[in-house]
mmCIF file of C-alpha atoms (C1' of nucleotides) in Angstrom:
data_model
loop_
_atom_site.group_PDB
_atom_site.id
_atom_site.type_symbol
_atom_site.label_atom_id
_atom_site.label_comp_id
_atom_site.label_asym_id
_atom_site.label_seq_id
_atom_site.Cartn_x
_atom_site.Cartn_y
_atom_site.Cartn_z
ATOM 1 C CA VAL A 1 8.403 -33.209 25.725
ATOM 2 C CA ALA A 2 7.458 -36.017 23.378
ATOM 3 C CA GLU A 3 6.811 -35.376 19.711
ATOM 4 C CA PRO A 4 3.313 -33.881 19.519
ATOM 5 C CA ARG A 5 0.551 -35.485 17.538
ATOM 6 C CA TRP A 6 0.089 -33.104 14.619
ATOM 7 C CA LEU A 7 -3.258 -32.679 12.936
ATOM 8 C CA ASP A 8 -4.005 -35.057 10.088
ATOM 9 C CA GLU A 9 -5.573 -33.834 6.889
ATOM 10 C CA THR A 10 -9.171 -34.249 8.012
ATOM 11 C CA GLU A 11 -8.532 -32.594 11.357
ATOM 12 C CA ALA A 12 -6.699 -29.678 9.795
ATOM 13 C CA ARG A 13 -9.477 -29.219 7.264
ATOM 14 C CA ALA A 14 -12.067 -28.994 10.044
ATOM 15 C CA TRP A 15 -10.049 -26.599 12.223
ATOM 16 C CA ARG A 16 -8.756 -24.302 9.500
ATOM 17 C CA GLY A 17 -12.108 -24.400 7.764
ATOM 18 C CA PHE A 18 -13.817 -23.348 10.971
ATOM 19 C CA LEU A 19 -11.470 -20.381 11.427
ATOM 20 C CA ALA A 20 -11.677 -19.307 7.807
ATOM 21 C CA ALA A 21 -15.445 -19.742 7.635
ATOM 22 C CA TYR A 22 -15.880 -17.491 10.658
ATOM 23 C CA ARG A 23 -13.596 -14.820 9.248
ATOM 24 C CA GLU A 24 -15.168 -14.828 5.805
ATOM 25 C CA LEU A 25 -18.748 -15.033 7.042
ATOM 26 C CA MET A 26 -18.261 -12.138 9.428
ATOM 27 C CA ALA A 27 -16.683 -10.032 6.702
ATOM 28 C CA GLU A 28 -19.559 -10.699 4.330
ATOM 29 C CA ILE A 29 -22.475 -10.571 6.748
ATOM 30 C CA GLY A 30 -21.030 -7.769 8.862
ATOM 31 C CA GLY A 31 -20.266 -5.667 5.802
ATOM 32 C CA ARG A 32 -23.767 -6.190 4.534
ATOM 33 C CA LEU A 33 -25.247 -5.247 7.896
ATOM 34 C CA MET A 34 -23.252 -2.016 7.981
ATOM 35 C CA ALA A 35 -24.092 -1.169 4.376
ATOM 36 C CA GLU A 36 -27.814 -1.779 4.691
ATOM 37 C CA SER A 37 -28.525 -0.691 8.248
ATOM 38 C CA GLY A 38 -25.599 1.425 9.415
ATOM 39 C CA LEU A 39 -25.081 -0.857 12.401
ATOM 40 C CA SER A 40 -21.793 -2.516 13.288
ATOM 41 C CA ALA A 41 -21.806 -6.187 14.218
ATOM 42 C CA ALA A 42 -21.011 -5.227 17.815
ATOM 43 C CA GLU A 43 -23.961 -2.835 17.964
ATOM 44 C CA TYR A 44 -26.286 -5.457 16.536
ATOM 45 C CA GLU A 45 -25.067 -8.007 19.071
ATOM 46 C CA VAL A 46 -25.888 -5.655 21.932
ATOM 47 C CA LEU A 47 -29.272 -4.635 20.545
ATOM 48 C CA VAL A 48 -30.534 -8.209 20.149
ATOM 49 C CA PRO A 49 -30.617 -9.269 23.821
ATOM 50 C CA LEU A 50 -31.929 -5.829 24.814
ATOM 51 C CA SER A 51 -34.772 -6.050 22.335
ATOM 52 C CA GLU A 52 -35.630 -9.536 23.619
ATOM 53 C CA ALA A 53 -35.499 -8.523 27.278
ATOM 54 C CA PRO A 54 -38.743 -7.820 29.184
ATOM 55 C CA GLY A 55 -39.150 -4.049 29.368
ATOM 56 C CA ASP A 56 -36.239 -3.519 26.973
ATOM 57 C CA VAL A 57 -33.844 -3.307 29.931
ATOM 58 C CA LEU A 58 -30.976 -5.451 31.169
ATOM 59 C CA ARG A 59 -28.439 -5.146 33.896
ATOM 60 C CA ALA A 60 -24.986 -4.437 32.471
ATOM 61 C CA ARG A 61 -23.680 -7.563 34.155
ATOM 62 C CA ASP A 62 -26.322 -9.750 32.492
ATOM 63 C CA LEU A 63 -25.910 -8.044 29.147
ATOM 64 C CA ALA A 64 -22.189 -8.769 29.314
ATOM 65 C CA VAL A 65 -22.941 -12.448 29.875
ATOM 66 C CA ALA A 66 -25.484 -12.439 27.054
ATOM 67 C CA VAL A 67 -23.017 -11.133 24.502
ATOM 68 C CA GLY A 68 -20.049 -12.970 26.009
ATOM 69 C CA TRP A 69 -17.895 -9.896 26.575
ATOM 70 C CA GLU A 70 -15.834 -8.549 29.419
ATOM 71 C CA ARG A 71 -17.295 -5.766 31.520
ATOM 72 C CA SER A 72 -14.853 -3.203 30.285
ATOM 73 C CA ARG A 73 -15.557 -3.795 26.636
ATOM 74 C CA LEU A 74 -19.288 -3.589 27.197
ATOM 75 C CA SER A 75 -18.946 -0.353 29.127
ATOM 76 C CA HIS A 76 -17.016 1.320 26.311
ATOM 77 C CA GLN A 77 -19.459 -0.045 23.745
ATOM 78 C CA ILE A 78 -22.452 1.243 25.736
ATOM 79 C CA SER A 79 -20.845 4.681 25.949
ATOM 80 C CA ARG A 80 -20.509 4.817 22.176
ATOM 81 C CA MET A 81 -24.032 3.523 21.635
ATOM 82 C CA ALA A 82 -25.427 5.996 24.152
ATOM 83 C CA LYS A 83 -23.761 8.782 22.185
ATOM 84 C CA ARG A 84 -25.614 7.478 19.114
ATOM 85 C CA ASP A 85 -28.851 7.383 21.149
ATOM 86 C CA LEU A 86 -29.347 3.649 20.674
ATOM 87 C CA VAL A 87 -29.346 2.943 24.426
ATOM 88 C CA VAL A 88 -29.392 4.823 27.723
ATOM 89 C CA ARG A 89 -27.823 4.060 31.069
ATOM 90 C CA GLU A 90 -30.027 4.022 34.173
ATOM 91 C CA ASP A 91 -29.517 3.406 37.859
ATOM 92 C CA CYS A 92 -30.195 -0.026 39.266
ATOM 93 C CA GLU A 93 -32.959 -0.136 41.881
ATOM 94 C CA GLU A 94 -32.042 -3.358 43.664
ATOM 95 C CA ASP A 95 -28.287 -2.821 43.798
ATOM 96 C CA ALA A 96 -26.712 0.610 43.809
ATOM 97 C CA ARG A 97 -23.504 -0.816 42.346
ATOM 98 C CA GLY A 98 -25.290 -2.001 39.272
ATOM 99 C CA ALA A 99 -26.148 -0.189 36.051
ATOM 100 C CA MET A 100 -29.099 -0.805 33.777
ATOM 101 C CA VAL A 101 -28.935 -0.467 30.014
ATOM 102 C CA ARG A 102 -32.171 0.425 28.288
ATOM 103 C CA LEU A 103 -33.090 0.273 24.618
ATOM 104 C CA THR A 104 -34.261 3.652 23.326
ATOM 105 C CA ASP A 105 -36.970 4.190 20.741
ATOM 106 C CA ALA A 106 -34.232 4.878 18.218
ATOM 107 C CA GLY A 107 -32.487 1.673 19.252
ATOM 108 C CA ARG A 108 -35.705 -0.271 18.820
ATOM 109 C CA ALA A 109 -36.201 1.307 15.419
ATOM 110 C CA ALA A 110 -32.641 0.473 14.396
ATOM 111 C CA ILE A 111 -32.835 -3.206 15.299
ATOM 112 C CA THR A 112 -36.301 -3.516 13.767
ATOM 113 C CA ALA A 113 -35.032 -2.057 10.521
ATOM 114 C CA ALA A 114 -31.845 -4.100 10.512
ATOM 115 C CA ALA A 115 -33.105 -7.530 11.516
ATOM 116 C CA PRO A 116 -34.924 -8.693 8.344
ATOM 117 C CA SER A 117 -32.050 -8.220 5.935
ATOM 118 C CA HIS A 118 -29.565 -9.487 8.481
ATOM 119 C CA VAL A 119 -31.525 -12.692 9.005
ATOM 120 C CA GLU A 120 -31.776 -12.959 5.253
ATOM 121 C CA ALA A 121 -27.982 -12.743 4.971
ATOM 122 C CA VAL A 122 -27.517 -15.398 7.652
ATOM 123 C CA ARG A 123 -29.837 -17.646 5.650
ATOM 124 C CA GLN A 124 -28.151 -16.957 2.352
ATOM 125 C CA TYR A 125 -24.519 -17.400 3.419
ATOM 126 C CA PHE A 126 -24.789 -19.791 6.336
ATOM 127 C CA LEU A 127 -27.969 -21.867 6.492
ATOM 128 C CA ASP A 128 -28.635 -22.232 2.777
ATOM 129 C CA ALA A 129 -25.087 -23.510 2.256
ATOM 130 C CA LEU A 130 -25.716 -26.362 4.698
ATOM 131 C CA THR A 131 -27.947 -29.425 4.626
ATOM 132 C CA SER A 132 -30.527 -29.720 7.383
ATOM 133 C CA GLU A 133 -28.513 -32.621 8.814
ATOM 134 C CA GLU A 134 -25.465 -30.368 8.977
ATOM 135 C CA VAL A 135 -27.432 -27.605 10.690
ATOM 136 C CA GLU A 136 -28.568 -30.131 13.260
ATOM 137 C CA THR A 137 -25.039 -31.480 13.703
ATOM 138 C CA LEU A 138 -23.527 -28.026 14.137
ATOM 139 C CA GLY A 139 -25.975 -27.152 16.878
ATOM 140 C CA THR A 140 -25.308 -30.367 18.720
ATOM 141 C CA ALA A 141 -21.538 -30.347 18.253
ATOM 142 C CA PHE A 142 -20.970 -26.720 19.235
ATOM 143 C CA GLY A 143 -23.282 -27.080 22.196
ATOM 144 C CA ARG A 144 -21.295 -30.030 23.513
ATOM 145 C CA LEU A 145 -17.994 -28.323 22.728
ATOM 146 C CA ARG A 146 -18.950 -25.175 24.627
ATOM 147 C CA ALA A 147 -20.146 -27.175 27.616
ATOM 148 C CA ALA A 148 -16.732 -28.861 27.782
ATOM 149 C CA LEU A 149 -14.817 -25.576 27.904
ATOM 150 C CA PRO A 150 -13.469 -24.487 31.279
ATOM 151 C CA ARG A 151 -15.598 -21.792 32.861
ATOM 152 C CA GLU A 152 -13.650 -18.559 32.935
ATOM 153 C CA LYS A 153 -14.557 -17.411 36.454
ATOM 154 C CA GLY A 154 -14.708 -18.831 39.938
ATOM 155 C CA GLU A 155 -13.638 -22.322 38.955
ATOM 156 C CA GLN A 156 -10.914 -24.140 40.769
ATOM 157 C CA GLY A 157 -11.302 -27.513 39.165
ATOM 158 C CA GLN A 158 -9.010 -26.935 36.213
ATOM 159 C CA GLU A 159 -5.905 -29.055 35.970
ATOM 160 C CA ARG A 160 -2.996 -28.148 33.747
ATOM 161 C CA GLY A 161 -1.111 -30.142 31.134
ATOM 162 C CA VAL B 1 -41.004 -5.860 2.329
ATOM 163 C CA ALA B 2 -42.711 -9.081 3.311
ATOM 164 C CA GLU B 3 -42.416 -10.504 6.799
ATOM 165 C CA PRO B 4 -39.000 -12.182 6.941
ATOM 166 C CA ARG B 5 -38.603 -15.851 7.727
ATOM 167 C CA TRP B 6 -37.064 -15.801 11.206
ATOM 168 C CA LEU B 7 -34.736 -18.537 12.358
ATOM 169 C CA ASP B 8 -36.390 -21.540 13.958
ATOM 170 C CA GLU B 9 -34.973 -23.096 17.103
ATOM 171 C CA THR B 10 -32.610 -25.488 15.329
ATOM 172 C CA GLU B 11 -31.330 -22.816 12.964
ATOM 173 C CA ALA B 12 -30.763 -20.327 15.769
ATOM 174 C CA ARG B 13 -28.958 -22.961 17.801
ATOM 175 C CA ALA B 14 -26.573 -23.643 14.925
ATOM 176 C CA TRP B 15 -25.889 -19.985 14.123
ATOM 177 C CA ARG B 16 -25.587 -18.689 17.670
ATOM 178 C CA GLY B 17 -23.639 -21.773 18.681
ATOM 179 C CA PHE B 18 -21.209 -21.172 15.848
ATOM 180 C CA LEU B 19 -20.632 -17.565 16.902
ATOM 181 C CA ALA B 20 -20.313 -18.392 20.589
ATOM 182 C CA ALA B 21 -18.076 -21.399 19.963
ATOM 183 C CA TYR B 22 -15.680 -19.258 17.957
ATOM 184 C CA ARG B 23 -15.570 -16.543 20.592
ATOM 185 C CA GLU B 24 -15.074 -18.936 23.494
ATOM 186 C CA LEU B 25 -12.571 -21.145 21.700
ATOM 187 C CA MET B 26 -10.448 -18.191 20.668
ATOM 188 C CA ALA B 27 -10.474 -16.806 24.190
ATOM 189 C CA GLU B 28 -9.380 -20.124 25.649
ATOM 190 C CA ILE B 29 -6.891 -21.241 23.001
ATOM 191 C CA GLY B 30 -5.548 -17.761 22.330
ATOM 192 C CA GLY B 31 -5.071 -17.072 26.012
ATOM 193 C CA ARG B 32 -3.252 -20.353 26.436
ATOM 194 C CA LEU B 33 -1.023 -19.608 23.457
ATOM 195 C CA MET B 34 -0.067 -16.231 24.897
ATOM 196 C CA ALA B 35 0.518 -17.640 28.370
ATOM 197 C CA GLU B 36 2.665 -20.549 27.235
ATOM 198 C CA SER B 37 4.509 -19.083 24.265
ATOM 199 C CA GLY B 38 4.214 -15.311 24.454
ATOM 200 C CA LEU B 39 2.721 -15.217 20.974
ATOM 201 C CA SER B 40 -0.568 -13.544 20.086
ATOM 202 C CA ALA B 41 -3.023 -15.406 17.878
ATOM 203 C CA ALA B 42 -2.274 -12.953 15.070
ATOM 204 C CA GLU B 43 1.458 -13.552 15.334
ATOM 205 C CA TYR B 44 0.929 -17.298 15.291
ATOM 206 C CA GLU B 45 -1.304 -17.031 12.235
ATOM 207 C CA VAL B 46 1.403 -15.165 10.345
ATOM 208 C CA LEU B 47 4.212 -17.463 11.430
ATOM 209 C CA VAL B 48 2.472 -20.644 10.278
ATOM 210 C CA PRO B 49 2.362 -19.985 6.507
ATOM 211 C CA LEU B 50 5.874 -18.494 6.641
ATOM 212 C CA SER B 51 7.266 -21.560 8.363
ATOM 213 C CA GLU B 52 5.586 -23.782 5.766
ATOM 214 C CA ALA B 53 6.816 -21.743 2.800
ATOM 215 C CA PRO B 54 9.831 -22.927 0.794
ATOM 216 C CA GLY B 55 12.825 -20.907 1.952
ATOM 217 C CA ASP B 56 10.816 -19.375 4.821
ATOM 218 C CA VAL B 57 9.812 -16.471 2.568
ATOM 219 C CA LEU B 58 6.525 -15.260 1.125
ATOM 220 C CA ARG B 59 5.460 -12.243 -0.832
ATOM 221 C CA ALA B 60 3.381 -9.907 1.303
ATOM 222 C CA ARG B 61 0.547 -10.222 -1.176
ATOM 223 C CA ASP B 62 0.509 -14.015 -0.894
ATOM 224 C CA LEU B 63 0.899 -13.934 2.856
ATOM 225 C CA ALA B 64 -2.128 -11.655 3.050
ATOM 226 C CA VAL B 65 -4.138 -14.186 1.061
ATOM 227 C CA ALA B 66 -2.857 -17.036 3.229
ATOM 228 C CA VAL B 67 -4.039 -15.433 6.453
ATOM 229 C CA GLY B 68 -7.121 -13.863 4.876
ATOM 230 C CA TRP B 69 -6.317 -10.294 5.844
ATOM 231 C CA GLU B 70 -6.296 -6.976 4.098
ATOM 232 C CA ARG B 71 -2.969 -5.562 2.954
ATOM 233 C CA SER B 72 -3.024 -2.730 5.436
ATOM 234 C CA ARG B 73 -3.563 -4.939 8.435
ATOM 235 C CA LEU B 74 -0.781 -7.274 7.390
ATOM 236 C CA SER B 75 1.615 -4.388 6.874
ATOM 237 C CA HIS B 76 1.028 -3.054 10.394
ATOM 238 C CA GLN B 77 1.309 -6.552 11.818
ATOM 239 C CA ILE B 78 4.594 -7.181 9.991
ATOM 240 C CA SER B 79 5.982 -3.907 11.323
ATOM 241 C CA ARG B 80 5.193 -4.986 14.876
ATOM 242 C CA MET B 81 6.611 -8.456 14.316
ATOM 243 C CA ALA B 82 9.750 -7.045 12.689
ATOM 244 C CA LYS B 83 10.272 -4.926 15.783
ATOM 245 C CA ARG B 84 10.117 -8.144 17.800
ATOM 246 C CA ASP B 85 12.575 -9.756 15.364
ATOM 247 C CA LEU B 86 10.185 -12.521 14.348
ATOM 248 C CA VAL B 87 10.295 -11.559 10.656
ATOM 249 C CA VAL B 88 12.195 -9.249 8.316
ATOM 250 C CA ARG B 89 11.137 -7.360 5.225
ATOM 251 C CA GLU B 90 13.131 -7.813 2.004
ATOM 252 C CA ASP B 91 12.942 -6.454 -1.522
ATOM 253 C CA CYS B 92 11.168 -8.482 -4.167
ATOM 254 C CA GLU B 93 13.385 -9.545 -7.080
ATOM 255 C CA GLU B 94 10.749 -10.158 -9.723
ATOM 256 C CA ASP B 95 8.609 -7.128 -9.042
ATOM 257 C CA ALA B 96 9.980 -3.951 -7.517
ATOM 258 C CA ARG B 97 6.554 -3.030 -6.175
ATOM 259 C CA GLY B 98 6.404 -6.170 -4.080
ATOM 260 C CA ALA B 99 7.782 -6.875 -0.619
ATOM 261 C CA MET B 100 8.986 -10.162 0.738
ATOM 262 C CA VAL B 101 8.482 -11.247 4.340
ATOM 263 C CA ARG B 102 11.060 -13.655 5.703
ATOM 264 C CA LEU B 103 10.970 -15.736 8.875
ATOM 265 C CA THR B 104 13.971 -15.010 11.110
ATOM 266 C CA ASP B 105 15.776 -17.575 13.240
ATOM 267 C CA ALA B 106 13.989 -16.138 16.240
ATOM 268 C CA GLY B 107 10.684 -16.440 14.400
ATOM 269 C CA ARG B 108 11.440 -20.065 13.548
ATOM 270 C CA ALA B 109 12.346 -20.710 17.173
ATOM 271 C CA ALA B 110 9.146 -19.040 18.379
ATOM 272 C CA ILE B 111 6.810 -21.071 16.176
ATOM 273 C CA THR B 112 8.701 -24.276 16.895
ATOM 274 C CA ALA B 113 8.359 -23.691 20.606
ATOM 275 C CA ALA B 114 4.716 -22.651 20.382
ATOM 276 C CA ALA B 115 3.297 -25.245 18.012
ATOM 277 C CA PRO B 116 3.199 -28.388 20.177
ATOM 278 C CA SER B 117 1.187 -26.945 23.043
ATOM 279 C CA HIS B 118 -1.002 -25.001 20.638
ATOM 280 C CA VAL B 119 -1.861 -28.128 18.675
ATOM 281 C CA GLU B 120 -2.476 -29.855 21.963
ATOM 282 C CA ALA B 121 -4.950 -27.112 22.921
ATOM 283 C CA VAL B 122 -6.743 -27.387 19.570
ATOM 284 C CA ARG B 123 -7.078 -31.114 20.199
ATOM 285 C CA GLN B 124 -8.273 -30.704 23.744
ATOM 286 C CA TYR B 125 -10.889 -28.012 23.201
ATOM 287 C CA PHE B 126 -11.939 -28.554 19.600
ATOM 288 C CA LEU B 127 -11.214 -32.010 18.177
ATOM 289 C CA ASP B 128 -11.616 -34.066 21.331
ATOM 290 C CA ALA B 129 -15.043 -32.493 21.924
ATOM 291 C CA LEU B 130 -16.256 -33.760 18.546
ATOM 292 C CA THR B 131 -16.908 -37.207 17.128
ATOM 293 C CA SER B 132 -14.905 -38.208 14.065
ATOM 294 C CA GLU B 133 -18.114 -37.996 12.026
ATOM 295 C CA GLU B 134 -18.574 -34.421 13.206
ATOM 296 C CA VAL B 135 -14.988 -33.529 12.317
ATOM 297 C CA GLU B 136 -15.575 -34.898 8.856
ATOM 298 C CA THR B 137 -18.884 -33.050 8.538
ATOM 299 C CA LEU B 138 -17.397 -29.738 9.661
ATOM 300 C CA GLY B 139 -14.650 -29.936 7.074
ATOM 301 C CA THR B 140 -17.099 -30.723 4.311
ATOM 302 C CA ALA B 141 -19.728 -28.212 5.351
ATOM 303 C CA PHE B 142 -17.372 -25.260 5.882
ATOM 304 C CA GLY B 143 -15.570 -26.046 2.658
ATOM 305 C CA ARG B 144 -18.818 -25.899 0.708
ATOM 306 C CA LEU B 145 -19.977 -22.824 2.576
ATOM 307 C CA ARG B 146 -16.763 -20.926 1.834
ATOM 308 C CA ALA B 147 -16.894 -21.875 -1.831
ATOM 309 C CA ALA B 148 -20.392 -20.397 -2.043
ATOM 310 C CA LEU B 149 -19.346 -17.013 -0.649
ATOM 311 C CA PRO B 150 -18.942 -14.169 -3.125
ATOM 312 C CA ARG B 151 -15.296 -13.492 -3.936
ATOM 313 C CA GLU B 152 -14.353 -10.119 -2.538
ATOM 314 C CA LYS B 153 -12.345 -8.832 -5.503
ATOM 315 C CA GLY B 154 -12.643 -8.619 -9.258
ATOM 316 C CA GLU B 155 -15.983 -10.397 -9.441
ATOM 317 C CA GLN B 156 -18.899 -8.949 -11.298
ATOM 318 C CA GLY B 157 -21.257 -11.899 -11.062
ATOM 319 C CA GLN B 158 -22.898 -10.913 -7.808
ATOM 320 C CA GLU B 159 -26.521 -9.961 -7.874
ATOM 321 C CA ARG B 160 -28.186 -8.026 -5.098
ATOM 322 C CA GLY B 161 -31.348 -8.679 -3.104
ATOM 323 C "C1'" DG C 1 -12.476 -7.791 50.787
ATOM 324 C "C1'" DA C 2 -15.248 -9.015 46.634
ATOM 325 C "C1'" DA C 3 -18.660 -7.664 42.991
ATOM 326 C "C1'" DG C 4 -20.175 -4.300 39.656
ATOM 327 C "C1'" DA C 5 -18.880 -0.881 36.880
ATOM 328 C "C1'" DT C 6 -16.161 2.807 34.777
ATOM 329 C "C1'" DT C 7 -11.982 5.174 33.117
ATOM 330 C "C1'" DG C 8 -7.536 6.029 30.735
ATOM 331 C "C1'" DA C 9 -3.603 4.182 28.517
ATOM 332 C "C1'" DT C 10 -2.045 0.968 25.400
ATOM 333 C "C1'" DC C 11 -2.472 -1.895 21.670
ATOM 334 C "C1'" DA C 12 -4.850 -3.596 17.379
ATOM 335 C "C1'" DT C 13 -7.734 -2.898 13.316
ATOM 336 C "C1'" DT C 14 -9.896 -0.299 9.803
ATOM 337 C "C1'" DC C 15 -10.259 3.407 6.521
ATOM 338 C "C1'" DA C 16 -8.738 6.859 3.481
ATOM 339 C "C1'" DA C 17 -4.950 8.774 1.356
ATOM 340 C "C1'" DT C 18 -0.275 8.320 -0.641
ATOM 341 C "C1'" DC C 19 3.619 6.531 -3.098
ATOM 342 C "C1'" DT C 20 5.981 3.558 -6.463
ATOM 343 C "C1'" DT C 21 6.181 0.473 -10.202
ATOM 344 C "C1'" DG C 22 3.959 -2.460 -13.901
ATOM 345 C "C1'" DC D 1 -4.469 3.865 -14.618
ATOM 346 C "C1'" DA D 2 -4.199 -0.655 -11.815
ATOM 347 C "C1'" DA D 3 -1.519 -3.476 -8.494
ATOM 348 C "C1'" DG D 4 1.365 -3.740 -4.454
ATOM 349 C "C1'" DA D 5 2.479 -1.806 -0.430
ATOM 350 C "C1'" DT D 6 2.918 1.578 3.266
ATOM 351 C "C1'" DT D 7 1.447 5.382 6.345
ATOM 352 C "C1'" DG D 8 -1.387 8.179 9.662
ATOM 353 C "C1'" DA D 9 -5.689 9.094 11.613
ATOM 354 C "C1'" DA D 10 -9.793 7.346 13.567
ATOM 355 C "C1'" DT D 11 -12.174 3.681 15.537
ATOM 356 C "C1'" DG D 12 -12.370 -0.433 18.422
ATOM 357 C "C1'" DA D 13 -10.574 -3.732 21.976
ATOM 358 C "C1'" DT D 14 -7.688 -5.058 25.943
ATOM 359 C "C1'" DC D 15 -5.413 -4.353 30.329
ATOM 360 C "C1'" DA D 16 -4.482 -2.319 34.661
ATOM 361 C "C1'" DA D 17 -6.048 0.769 37.958
ATOM 362 C "C1'" DT D 18 -9.872 3.098 40.393
ATOM 363 C "C1'" DC D 19 -14.220 3.914 42.620
ATOM 364 C "C1'" DT D 20 -18.497 2.610 44.904
ATOM 365 C "C1'" DT D 21 -21.397 -0.466 47.203
ATOM 366 C "C1'" DC D 22 -22.424 -5.104 49.058
#
DNA sequence: GAAGATTGATCATTCAATCTTG
DNA sequence: CAAGATTGAATGATCAATCTTC
């Protein structure tokens, strides 16, 4: 192979800064979430799409897509959250293979209690540190970047090298 | 408490895009790294600062800072990597409490073999998806954001609420 | 046979001690 | 007693079956 093109200073700053910013933000915001609401970041992530879903119910398959996880991880997570009474599993009417995940009253209460201070933390550590131009740019850039990523399933159009 | 200021569409797009971009990028780039080099993302992260250190050695404490991990996590990781012969532990001359972590020849070979295609993947999925203005902006914005985060240790200047 | 989902084993990370030295 | 580091237990995530239904 030919000598690779290493990252220059600006490129390295963007890439390493992105990785470090994620790590440090999650530590700060996730720690705050746990301290103030008793919810882990994973629990919060699951509760959000459920609380936004019509009827407070989603199919496990769709919930997995919403949070961007694999089926297996979601299943384990749901089991733990069901034990904590945040969600319940139900049968799926339309498709007997499927499983529905429903927000409980306790789950609704938990996300309702957690959301304000969590949003506040996202403002304080993420949005308030950025200019409005930067917020705009991040949305645009990450949207384009994600659209360019190869789809993980059922795609044959990916060339190597 | 007063009604919180929820995120508007642009703000939510930036925040959720940031989270999703990290998740999807790590899945793609990390999976590629493992497939092509047999190294996990964590192993790669540890090997980089070691390979850049003078003499291929770092104190565990400094290595922990370099990768942004807690001591405990690094210690477990080093144990696993020592078992794979990528690094070795050594005594610290200056301070008998300390431990040194040294890159082995096999570790040097592993990072040397892995780096080119990894950098290529970072280019393909991250840098090439962004304009040069966006790369510049990301570096600046994340740098400022990280500087504004509360330091985790030995700081008393943090107010609550 | 493929999609949806779950389970158990393995591996990784976190958390609370513990130990040694400064 | 604080700093540096390690350990073991508990929690969380990944991977390879497995099971059921389409």
